mmCIF file of N, CA and C in Angstrom:
data_model
loop_
_atom_site.group_PDB
_atom_site.id
_atom_site.type_symbol
_atom_site.label_atom_id
_atom_site.label_comp_id
_atom_site.label_asym_id
_atom_site.label_seq_id
_atom_site.Cartn_x
_atom_site.Cartn_y
_atom_site.Cartn_z
ATOM 1 N N MET D 1048 0.848 -1.186 0.006
ATOM 2 C CA MET D 1048 -0.006 -0.003 -0.022
ATOM 3 C C MET D 1048 0.916 1.263 0.002
ATOM 4 N N SER D 1049 0.498 2.239 -0.719
ATOM 5 C CA SER D 1049 1.317 3.466 -0.821
ATOM 6 C C SER D 1049 0.596 4.672 -0.235
ATOM 7 N N PHE D 1050 1.317 5.687 -0.011
ATOM 8 C CA PHE D 1050 0.854 6.948 0.573
ATOM 9 C C PHE D 1050 1.036 8.040 -0.496
ATOM 10 N N LEU D 1051 -0.012 8.866 -0.721
ATOM 11 C CA LEU D 1051 0.099 9.935 -1.701
ATOM 12 C C LEU D 1051 0.203 11.270 -1.021
ATOM 13 N N TYR D 1052 1.098 12.078 -1.503
ATOM 14 C CA TYR D 1052 1.369 13.421 -1.017
ATOM 15 C C TYR D 1052 1.266 14.388 -2.222
ATOM 16 N N LYS D 1053 0.332 15.337 -2.144
ATOM 17 C CA LYS D 1053 0.114 16.256 -3.257
ATOM 18 C C LYS D 1053 0.741 17.601 -2.947
ATOM 19 N N ARG D 1054 1.363 18.189 -3.988
ATOM 20 C CA ARG D 1054 2.065 19.488 -3.786
ATOM 21 C C ARG D 1054 2.031 20.239 -5.091
ATOM 22 N N ARG D 1055 2.345 21.552 -5.007
ATOM 23 C CA ARG D 1055 2.479 22.420 -6.155
ATOM 24 C C ARG D 1055 3.841 23.077 -6.087
ATOM 25 N N VAL D 1056 4.437 23.178 -7.254
ATOM 26 C CA VAL D 1056 5.778 23.879 -7.337
ATOM 27 C C VAL D 1056 5.638 25.323 -7.090
ATOM 28 N N GLN D 1057 6.465 25.840 -6.188
ATOM 29 C CA GLN D 1057 6.550 27.256 -5.855
ATOM 30 C C GLN D 1057 7.598 27.935 -6.759
ATOM 31 N N PHE D 1058 7.438 29.175 -7.021
ATOM 32 C CA PHE D 1058 8.384 29.929 -7.922
ATOM 33 C C PHE D 1058 9.791 29.901 -7.363
ATOM 34 N N TYR D 1059 9.933 30.059 -6.063
ATOM 35 C CA TYR D 1059 11.310 30.136 -5.481
ATOM 36 C C TYR D 1059 12.069 28.765 -5.609
ATOM 37 N N GLU D 1060 11.359 27.711 -5.962
ATOM 38 C CA GLU D 1060 11.971 26.398 -6.081
ATOM 39 C C GLU D 1060 12.567 26.215 -7.505
ATOM 40 N N THR D 1061 12.315 27.104 -8.382
ATOM 41 C CA THR D 1061 12.794 26.985 -9.737
ATOM 42 C C THR D 1061 14.195 27.636 -9.893
ATOM 43 N N ASP D 1062 14.884 27.223 -10.998
ATOM 44 C CA ASP D 1062 16.202 27.762 -11.241
ATOM 45 C C ASP D 1062 16.234 28.675 -12.469
ATOM 46 N N ALA D 1063 17.400 29.035 -12.924
ATOM 47 C CA ALA D 1063 17.520 29.963 -14.068
ATOM 48 C C ALA D 1063 16.955 29.361 -15.329
ATOM 49 N N GLN D 1064 16.879 28.045 -15.440
ATOM 50 C CA GLN D 1064 16.291 27.410 -16.649
ATOM 51 C C GLN D 1064 14.753 27.299 -16.581
ATOM 52 N N GLY D 1065 14.188 27.704 -15.417
ATOM 53 C CA GLY D 1065 12.745 27.724 -15.301
ATOM 54 C C GLY D 1065 12.115 26.438 -14.770
ATOM 55 N N PHE D 1066 12.937 25.500 -14.381
ATOM 56 C CA PHE D 1066 12.326 24.285 -13.737
ATOM 57 C C PHE D 1066 12.922 24.067 -12.322
ATOM 58 N N VAL D 1067 12.280 23.132 -11.619
ATOM 59 C CA VAL D 1067 12.703 22.905 -10.212
ATOM 60 C C VAL D 1067 14.138 22.513 -10.119
ATOM 61 N N HIS D 1068 14.795 23.214 -9.245
ATOM 62 C CA HIS D 1068 16.257 22.895 -8.982
ATOM 63 C C HIS D 1068 16.310 21.521 -8.305
ATOM 64 N N HIS D 1069 17.332 20.753 -8.708
ATOM 65 C CA HIS D 1069 17.419 19.405 -8.217
ATOM 66 C C HIS D 1069 17.455 19.245 -6.712
ATOM 67 N N SER D 1070 18.004 20.198 -6.021
ATOM 68 C CA SER D 1070 18.088 20.115 -4.556
ATOM 69 C C SER D 1070 16.712 20.093 -3.873
ATOM 70 N N ASN D 1071 15.705 20.679 -4.551
ATOM 71 C CA ASN D 1071 14.362 20.710 -3.924
ATOM 72 C C ASN D 1071 13.692 19.350 -3.942
ATOM 73 N N TYR D 1072 14.131 18.408 -4.736
ATOM 74 C CA TYR D 1072 13.508 17.092 -4.754
ATOM 75 C C TYR D 1072 13.742 16.411 -3.415
ATOM 76 N N LEU D 1073 14.885 16.597 -2.806
ATOM 77 C CA LEU D 1073 15.156 16.024 -1.513
ATOM 78 C C LEU D 1073 14.221 16.591 -0.467
ATOM 79 N N ARG D 1074 13.873 17.854 -0.534
ATOM 80 C CA ARG D 1074 12.912 18.474 0.337
ATOM 81 C C ARG D 1074 11.537 17.850 0.114
ATOM 82 N N TYR D 1075 11.164 17.675 -1.133
ATOM 83 C CA TYR D 1075 9.877 17.077 -1.424
ATOM 84 C C TYR D 1075 9.763 15.664 -0.811
ATOM 85 N N LEU D 1076 10.848 14.895 -0.917
ATOM 86 C CA LEU D 1076 10.854 13.530 -0.361
ATOM 87 C C LEU D 1076 10.676 13.606 1.152
ATOM 88 N N GLU D 1077 11.407 14.514 1.795
ATOM 89 C CA GLU D 1077 11.271 14.664 3.248
ATOM 90 C C GLU D 1077 9.877 15.093 3.656
ATOM 91 N N GLU D 1078 9.275 16.023 2.932
ATOM 92 C CA GLU D 1078 7.910 16.450 3.227
ATOM 93 C C GLU D 1078 6.957 15.269 3.159
ATOM 94 N N ALA D 1079 7.024 14.496 2.069
ATOM 95 C CA ALA D 1079 6.176 13.338 1.907
ATOM 96 C C ALA D 1079 6.397 12.351 3.018
ATOM 97 N N ARG D 1080 7.652 12.058 3.369
ATOM 98 C CA ARG D 1080 8.017 11.118 4.410
ATOM 99 C C ARG D 1080 7.443 11.603 5.766
ATOM 100 N N GLY D 1081 7.580 12.879 6.081
ATOM 101 C CA GLY D 1081 7.028 13.412 7.288
ATOM 102 C C GLY D 1081 5.517 13.324 7.396
ATOM 103 N N GLU D 1082 4.865 13.566 6.308
ATOM 104 C CA GLU D 1082 3.406 13.487 6.290
ATOM 105 C C GLU D 1082 2.951 12.020 6.402
ATOM 106 N N PHE D 1083 3.712 11.112 5.796
ATOM 107 C CA PHE D 1083 3.398 9.721 5.905
ATOM 108 C C PHE D 1083 3.505 9.262 7.369
ATOM 109 N N LEU D 1084 4.587 9.588 8.010
ATOM 110 C CA LEU D 1084 4.723 9.198 9.416
ATOM 111 C C LEU D 1084 3.652 9.858 10.317
ATOM 112 N N ARG D 1085 3.335 11.084 10.000
ATOM 113 C CA ARG D 1085 2.225 11.770 10.703
ATOM 114 C C ARG D 1085 0.915 11.007 10.541
ATOM 115 N N SER D 1086 0.645 10.552 9.336
ATOM 116 C CA SER D 1086 -0.580 9.847 9.067
ATOM 117 C C SER D 1086 -0.674 8.497 9.838
ATOM 118 N N LEU D 1087 0.514 7.981 10.224
ATOM 119 C CA LEU D 1087 0.557 6.774 10.989
ATOM 120 C C LEU D 1087 0.415 7.026 12.488
ATOM 121 N N GLY D 1088 0.414 8.277 12.888
ATOM 122 C CA GLY D 1088 0.382 8.650 14.303
ATOM 123 C C GLY D 1088 1.724 8.707 14.957
ATOM 124 N N ILE D 1089 2.754 8.691 14.134
ATOM 125 C CA ILE D 1089 4.174 8.773 14.695
ATOM 126 C C ILE D 1089 4.966 9.867 14.084
ATOM 127 N N PRO D 1090 4.530 11.138 14.206
ATOM 128 C CA PRO D 1090 5.292 12.251 13.622
ATOM 129 C C PRO D 1090 6.658 12.394 14.178
ATOM 130 N N TYR D 1091 7.558 13.004 13.357
ATOM 131 C CA TYR D 1091 8.934 13.217 13.807
ATOM 132 C C TYR D 1091 8.973 13.875 15.215
ATOM 133 N N SER D 1092 8.119 14.815 15.438
ATOM 134 C CA SER D 1092 8.110 15.530 16.777
ATOM 135 C C SER D 1092 7.873 14.562 17.929
ATOM 136 N N LYS D 1093 6.963 13.630 17.762
ATOM 137 C CA LYS D 1093 6.721 12.664 18.859
ATOM 138 C C LYS D 1093 7.922 11.718 19.026
ATOM 139 N N LEU D 1094 8.496 11.290 17.942
ATOM 140 C CA LEU D 1094 9.660 10.414 18.003
ATOM 141 C C LEU D 1094 10.865 11.140 18.679
ATOM 142 N N ARG D 1095 11.011 12.428 18.357
ATOM 143 C CA ARG D 1095 12.111 13.213 18.999
ATOM 144 C C ARG D 1095 11.846 13.354 20.486
ATOM 145 N N GLU D 1096 10.573 13.604 20.862
ATOM 146 C CA GLU D 1096 10.217 13.731 22.308
ATOM 147 C C GLU D 1096 10.640 12.470 23.076
ATOM 148 N N GLU D 1097 10.587 11.340 22.396
ATOM 149 C CA GLU D 1097 10.922 10.022 23.004
ATOM 150 C C GLU D 1097 12.411 9.748 22.912
ATOM 151 N N GLY D 1098 13.186 10.712 22.355
ATOM 152 C CA GLY D 1098 14.653 10.531 22.326
ATOM 153 C C GLY D 1098 15.206 9.912 21.016
ATOM 154 N N TYR D 1099 14.338 9.703 20.046
ATOM 155 C CA TYR D 1099 14.760 9.109 18.771
ATOM 156 C C TYR D 1099 15.033 10.148 17.716
ATOM 157 N N GLU D 1100 15.994 9.849 16.895
ATOM 158 C CA GLU D 1100 16.241 10.585 15.658
ATOM 159 C C GLU D 1100 16.150 9.662 14.506
ATOM 160 N N VAL D 1101 15.466 10.065 13.462
ATOM 161 C CA VAL D 1101 15.347 9.308 12.227
ATOM 162 C C VAL D 1101 16.404 9.823 11.288
ATOM 163 N N VAL D 1102 17.356 9.005 10.930
ATOM 164 C CA VAL D 1102 18.529 9.473 10.212
ATOM 165 C C VAL D 1102 18.496 8.928 8.759
ATOM 166 N N LEU D 1103 18.840 9.847 7.861
ATOM 167 C CA LEU D 1103 18.934 9.478 6.459
ATOM 168 C C LEU D 1103 20.341 8.898 6.210
ATOM 169 N N LEU D 1104 20.366 7.681 5.709
ATOM 170 C CA LEU D 1104 21.615 7.029 5.417
ATOM 171 C C LEU D 1104 21.969 7.060 3.957
ATOM 172 N N GLU D 1105 20.979 7.106 3.109
ATOM 173 C CA GLU D 1105 21.203 7.030 1.631
ATOM 174 C C GLU D 1105 20.035 7.638 0.912
ATOM 175 N N VAL D 1106 20.321 8.317 -0.189
ATOM 176 C CA VAL D 1106 19.283 8.849 -1.041
ATOM 177 C C VAL D 1106 19.739 8.743 -2.476
ATOM 178 N N CYS D 1107 18.820 8.386 -3.354
ATOM 179 C CA CYS D 1107 19.075 8.346 -4.794
ATOM 180 C C CYS D 1107 17.827 8.864 -5.517
ATOM 181 N N CYS D 1108 18.101 9.781 -6.471
ATOM 182 C CA CYS D 1108 16.943 10.337 -7.176
ATOM 183 C C CYS D 1108 17.300 10.325 -8.698
ATOM 184 N N GLN D 1109 16.455 9.725 -9.428
ATOM 185 C CA GLN D 1109 16.598 9.601 -10.862
ATOM 186 C C GLN D 1109 15.663 10.588 -11.504
ATOM 187 N N PHE D 1110 16.120 11.619 -12.185
ATOM 188 C CA PHE D 1110 15.291 12.656 -12.777
ATOM 189 C C PHE D 1110 14.906 12.216 -14.212
ATOM 190 N N LYS D 1111 13.614 12.127 -14.462
ATOM 191 C CA LYS D 1111 13.131 11.721 -15.705
ATOM 192 C C LYS D 1111 12.709 12.914 -16.624
ATOM 193 N N LYS D 1112 11.895 13.809 -16.034
ATOM 194 C CA LYS D 1112 11.487 15.001 -16.777
ATOM 195 C C LYS D 1112 11.353 16.108 -15.751
ATOM 196 N N PRO D 1113 11.535 17.419 -16.116
ATOM 197 C CA PRO D 1113 11.519 18.473 -15.163
ATOM 198 C C PRO D 1113 10.092 18.812 -14.668
ATOM 199 N N LEU D 1114 10.059 19.367 -13.489
ATOM 200 C CA LEU D 1114 8.843 19.968 -12.932
ATOM 201 C C LEU D 1114 8.997 21.470 -13.110
ATOM 202 N N PHE D 1115 7.847 22.125 -13.375
ATOM 203 C CA PHE D 1115 7.862 23.567 -13.611
ATOM 204 C C PHE D 1115 7.009 24.341 -12.616
ATOM 205 N N TYR D 1116 7.269 25.642 -12.546
ATOM 206 C CA TYR D 1116 6.536 26.510 -11.640
ATOM 207 C C TYR D 1116 4.997 26.324 -11.786
ATOM 208 N N ASP D 1117 4.315 26.231 -10.658
ATOM 209 C CA ASP D 1117 2.880 26.154 -10.515
ATOM 210 C C ASP D 1117 2.290 24.775 -10.935
ATOM 211 N N GLU D 1118 3.154 23.826 -11.300
ATOM 212 C CA GLU D 1118 2.719 22.500 -11.649
ATOM 213 C C GLU D 1118 2.327 21.718 -10.384
ATOM 214 N N GLU D 1119 1.191 21.090 -10.423
ATOM 215 C CA GLU D 1119 0.809 20.174 -9.352
ATOM 216 C C GLU D 1119 1.405 18.823 -9.597
ATOM 217 N N PHE D 1120 1.917 18.187 -8.489
ATOM 218 C CA PHE D 1120 2.491 16.859 -8.628
ATOM 219 C C PHE D 1120 2.127 16.008 -7.406
ATOM 220 N N LEU D 1121 2.239 14.741 -7.591
ATOM 221 C CA LEU D 1121 2.004 13.771 -6.581
ATOM 222 C C LEU D 1121 3.278 12.977 -6.298
ATOM 223 N N ILE D 1122 3.470 12.720 -5.018
ATOM 224 C CA ILE D 1122 4.562 11.840 -4.613
ATOM 225 C C ILE D 1122 3.913 10.600 -4.032
ATOM 226 N N GLU D 1123 4.152 9.423 -4.680
ATOM 227 C CA GLU D 1123 3.711 8.160 -4.182
ATOM 228 C C GLU D 1123 4.850 7.576 -3.357
ATOM 229 N N LEU D 1124 4.605 7.297 -2.115
ATOM 230 C CA LEU D 1124 5.628 6.770 -1.226
ATOM 231 C C LEU D 1124 5.214 5.362 -0.803
ATOM 232 N N SER D 1125 6.170 4.472 -0.765
ATOM 233 C CA SER D 1125 5.905 3.107 -0.260
ATOM 234 C C SER D 1125 7.118 2.555 0.426
ATOM 235 N N LEU D 1126 6.882 1.746 1.408
ATOM 236 C CA LEU D 1126 8.006 1.074 2.151
ATOM 237 C C LEU D 1126 8.356 -0.147 1.292
ATOM 238 N N SER D 1127 9.633 -0.252 0.948
ATOM 239 C CA SER D 1127 10.068 -1.364 0.087
ATOM 240 C C SER D 1127 10.905 -2.334 0.906
ATOM 241 N N HIS D 1128 11.475 -1.995 2.024
ATOM 242 C CA HIS D 1128 12.304 -2.874 2.800
ATOM 243 C C HIS D 1128 12.357 -2.424 4.243
ATOM 244 N N MET D 1129 12.395 -3.419 5.119
ATOM 245 C CA MET D 1129 12.621 -3.113 6.544
ATOM 246 C C MET D 1129 13.245 -4.330 7.192
ATOM 247 N N ASP D 1130 14.323 -4.098 7.905
ATOM 248 C CA ASP D 1130 14.962 -5.122 8.699
ATOM 249 C C ASP D 1130 15.066 -4.651 10.146
ATOM 250 N N ARG D 1131 15.887 -5.246 10.919
ATOM 251 C CA ARG D 1131 15.953 -4.846 12.352
ATOM 252 C C ARG D 1131 16.354 -3.382 12.555
ATOM 253 N N PHE D 1132 17.262 -2.908 11.742
ATOM 254 C CA PHE D 1132 17.825 -1.524 11.967
ATOM 255 C C PHE D 1132 17.475 -0.523 10.887
ATOM 256 N N THR D 1133 17.194 -0.954 9.655
ATOM 257 C CA THR D 1133 16.985 0.047 8.590
ATOM 258 C C THR D 1133 15.628 -0.141 7.864
ATOM 259 N N PHE D 1134 15.229 0.897 7.200
ATOM 260 C CA PHE D 1134 14.025 0.786 6.370
ATOM 261 C C PHE D 1134 14.226 1.693 5.144
ATOM 262 N N VAL D 1135 13.579 1.274 4.046
ATOM 263 C CA VAL D 1135 13.758 1.954 2.739
ATOM 264 C C VAL D 1135 12.398 2.378 2.229
ATOM 265 N N PHE D 1136 12.337 3.617 1.783
ATOM 266 C CA PHE D 1136 11.150 4.138 1.128
ATOM 267 C C PHE D 1136 11.449 4.342 -0.387
ATOM 268 N N GLU D 1137 10.462 3.985 -1.210
ATOM 269 C CA GLU D 1137 10.536 4.273 -2.646
ATOM 270 C C GLU D 1137 9.571 5.369 -2.944
ATOM 271 N N TYR D 1138 9.894 6.228 -3.918
ATOM 272 C CA TYR D 1138 9.083 7.401 -4.227
ATOM 273 C C TYR D 1138 8.911 7.403 -5.757
ATOM 274 N N LYS D 1139 7.705 7.799 -6.175
ATOM 275 C CA LYS D 1139 7.404 8.106 -7.611
ATOM 276 C C LYS D 1139 6.784 9.467 -7.640
ATOM 277 N N ILE D 1140 7.419 10.421 -8.320
ATOM 278 C CA ILE D 1140 6.873 11.756 -8.476
ATOM 279 C C ILE D 1140 6.251 11.853 -9.851
ATOM 280 N N THR D 1141 4.954 12.200 -9.907
ATOM 281 C CA THR D 1141 4.243 12.246 -11.140
ATOM 282 C C THR D 1141 3.387 13.472 -11.278
ATOM 283 N N THR D 1142 3.095 13.790 -12.580
ATOM 284 C CA THR D 1142 2.042 14.748 -12.908
ATOM 285 C C THR D 1142 1.231 14.122 -13.989
ATOM 286 N N LYS D 1143 -0.083 14.064 -13.759
ATOM 287 C CA LYS D 1143 -1.027 13.513 -14.761
ATOM 288 C C LYS D 1143 -0.504 12.244 -15.346
ATOM 289 N N GLU D 1144 -0.063 11.330 -14.513
ATOM 290 C CA GLU D 1144 0.420 9.981 -14.897
ATOM 291 C C GLU D 1144 1.765 10.029 -15.639
ATOM 292 N N GLU D 1145 2.433 11.148 -15.696
ATOM 293 C CA GLU D 1145 3.742 11.204 -16.321
ATOM 294 C C GLU D 1145 4.783 11.193 -15.166
ATOM 295 N N ILE D 1146 5.680 10.254 -15.269
ATOM 296 C CA ILE D 1146 6.706 10.107 -14.227
ATOM 297 C C ILE D 1146 7.722 11.209 -14.409
ATOM 298 N N LYS D 1147 7.956 11.965 -13.341
ATOM 299 C CA LYS D 1147 8.965 13.026 -13.350
ATOM 300 C C LYS D 1147 10.289 12.650 -12.699
ATOM 301 N N ALA D 1148 10.153 11.790 -11.669
ATOM 302 C CA ALA D 1148 11.326 11.368 -10.938
ATOM 303 C C ALA D 1148 11.023 10.097 -10.143
ATOM 304 N N LEU D 1149 12.067 9.289 -9.958
ATOM 305 C CA LEU D 1149 11.998 8.092 -9.112
ATOM 306 C C LEU D 1149 13.081 8.215 -8.071
ATOM 307 N N ALA D 1150 12.796 7.811 -6.835
ATOM 308 C CA ALA D 1150 13.788 7.973 -5.803
ATOM 309 C C ALA D 1150 13.636 6.882 -4.758
ATOM 310 N N HIS D 1151 14.675 6.743 -3.898
ATOM 311 C CA HIS D 1151 14.586 5.933 -2.670
ATOM 312 C C HIS D 1151 15.405 6.550 -1.631
ATOM 313 N N THR D 1152 15.026 6.317 -0.375
ATOM 314 C CA THR D 1152 15.784 6.718 0.776
ATOM 315 C C THR D 1152 15.931 5.586 1.781
ATOM 316 N N LYS D 1153 17.044 5.512 2.446
ATOM 317 C CA LYS D 1153 17.255 4.489 3.414
ATOM 318 C C LYS D 1153 17.534 5.219 4.779
ATOM 319 N N HIS D 1154 16.898 4.668 5.839
ATOM 320 C CA HIS D 1154 16.917 5.332 7.154
ATOM 321 C C HIS D 1154 17.282 4.356 8.261
ATOM 322 N N CYS D 1155 17.651 4.889 9.417
ATOM 323 C CA CYS D 1155 17.781 4.132 10.669
ATOM 324 C C CYS D 1155 17.375 5.080 11.783
ATOM 325 N N PHE D 1156 17.290 4.515 12.990
ATOM 326 C CA PHE D 1156 16.964 5.278 14.177
ATOM 327 C C PHE D 1156 18.207 5.358 15.076
ATOM 328 N N LEU D 1157 18.342 6.534 15.677
ATOM 329 C CA LEU D 1157 19.402 6.755 16.659
ATOM 330 C C LEU D 1157 18.722 7.096 17.988
ATOM 331 N N LYS D 1158 19.319 6.623 19.101
ATOM 332 C CA LYS D 1158 18.910 7.103 20.428
ATOM 333 C C LYS D 1158 20.195 7.295 21.220
ATOM 334 N N ASN D 1159 20.391 8.386 21.826
ATOM 335 C CA ASN D 1159 21.602 8.693 22.509
ATOM 336 C C ASN D 1159 22.816 8.545 21.596
ATOM 337 N N SER D 1160 22.644 8.994 20.355
ATOM 338 C CA SER D 1160 23.676 8.974 19.319
ATOM 339 C C SER D 1160 24.193 7.618 18.920
ATOM 340 N N LYS D 1161 23.369 6.575 19.171
ATOM 341 C CA LYS D 1161 23.727 5.205 18.791
ATOM 342 C C LYS D 1161 22.568 4.582 17.952
ATOM 343 N N ILE D 1162 22.969 3.833 16.982
ATOM 344 C CA ILE D 1162 21.935 3.109 16.167
ATOM 345 C C ILE D 1162 21.200 2.118 17.076
ATOM 346 N N VAL D 1163 19.882 2.147 16.978
ATOM 347 C CA VAL D 1163 19.056 1.235 17.738
ATOM 348 C C VAL D 1163 18.088 0.479 16.760
ATOM 349 N N SER D 1164 17.527 -0.542 17.237
ATOM 350 C CA SER D 1164 16.499 -1.282 16.492
ATOM 351 C C SER D 1164 15.320 -0.338 16.229
ATOM 352 N N ILE D 1165 14.625 -0.552 15.129
ATOM 353 C CA ILE D 1165 13.425 0.231 14.814
ATOM 354 C C ILE D 1165 12.457 0.009 15.959
ATOM 355 N N PRO D 1166 11.958 1.088 16.592
ATOM 356 C CA PRO D 1166 11.025 0.920 17.701
ATOM 357 C C PRO D 1166 9.811 0.074 17.284
ATOM 358 N N ASP D 1167 9.365 -0.765 18.241
ATOM 359 C CA ASP D 1167 8.218 -1.689 17.937
ATOM 360 C C ASP D 1167 7.004 -0.966 17.411
ATOM 361 N N LYS D 1168 6.634 0.208 18.001
ATOM 362 C CA LYS D 1168 5.442 0.845 17.548
ATOM 363 C C LYS D 1168 5.589 1.371 16.099
ATOM 364 N N VAL D 1169 6.785 1.749 15.710
ATOM 365 C CA VAL D 1169 7.072 2.195 14.346
ATOM 366 C C VAL D 1169 7.032 0.976 13.403
ATOM 367 N N ARG D 1170 7.649 -0.074 13.835
ATOM 368 C CA ARG D 1170 7.640 -1.333 13.000
ATOM 369 C C ARG D 1170 6.240 -1.767 12.762
ATOM 370 N N LYS D 1171 5.447 -1.734 13.818
ATOM 371 C CA LYS D 1171 4.041 -2.244 13.705
ATOM 372 C C LYS D 1171 3.241 -1.323 12.759
ATOM 373 N N ALA D 1172 3.369 0.004 12.923
ATOM 374 C CA ALA D 1172 2.638 0.929 12.082
ATOM 375 C C ALA D 1172 3.024 0.822 10.642
ATOM 376 N N LEU D 1173 4.369 0.688 10.390
ATOM 377 C CA LEU D 1173 4.830 0.511 8.984
ATOM 378 C C LEU D 1173 4.317 -0.767 8.378
ATOM 379 N N ASN D 1174 4.333 -1.873 9.165
ATOM 380 C CA ASN D 1174 3.871 -3.146 8.660
ATOM 381 C C ASN D 1174 2.373 -3.132 8.392
ATOM 382 N N GLU D 1175 1.572 -2.474 9.200
ATOM 383 C CA GLU D 1175 0.166 -2.402 9.022
ATOM 384 C C GLU D 1175 -0.195 -1.592 7.768
ATOM 385 N N ARG D 1176 0.608 -0.572 7.469
ATOM 386 C CA ARG D 1176 0.275 0.311 6.368
ATOM 387 C C ARG D 1176 0.972 -0.066 5.059
ATOM 388 N N SER D 1177 2.009 -0.862 5.168
ATOM 389 C CA SER D 1177 2.816 -1.136 3.976
ATOM 390 C C SER D 1177 2.998 -2.591 3.700
ATOM 391 N N LEU D 1178 4.104 -2.893 3.089
ATOM 392 C CA LEU D 1178 4.509 -4.215 2.695
ATOM 393 C C LEU D 1178 3.365 -5.110 2.505
#
């Protein structure tokens, strides 16, 4: 099962060529990820209150076609892998069924600056919504 996050390109996100600067795609992925966790009842703020940090270990983004100012787009996010310590999200960024970018991110949890197992409530929420 996937999560959909809808957004519109803002003018300040574009570059001199008139399309979205590549660095903004990482922000889009983070926004979608944050909203996904919020939808599961485990927002970053709650995790941080409990002493956890969600750390980005890896990111890869394959740019297919540019996004332009004022264009609406969807980010489809899904969990593709989870083991004891890490989890991976896959993303598909589209407009009107046209793929603009494909991406994935790999994460882990830290507590007291040390890698820890994925908390049980997070694992349970991700399993119920995904895979």
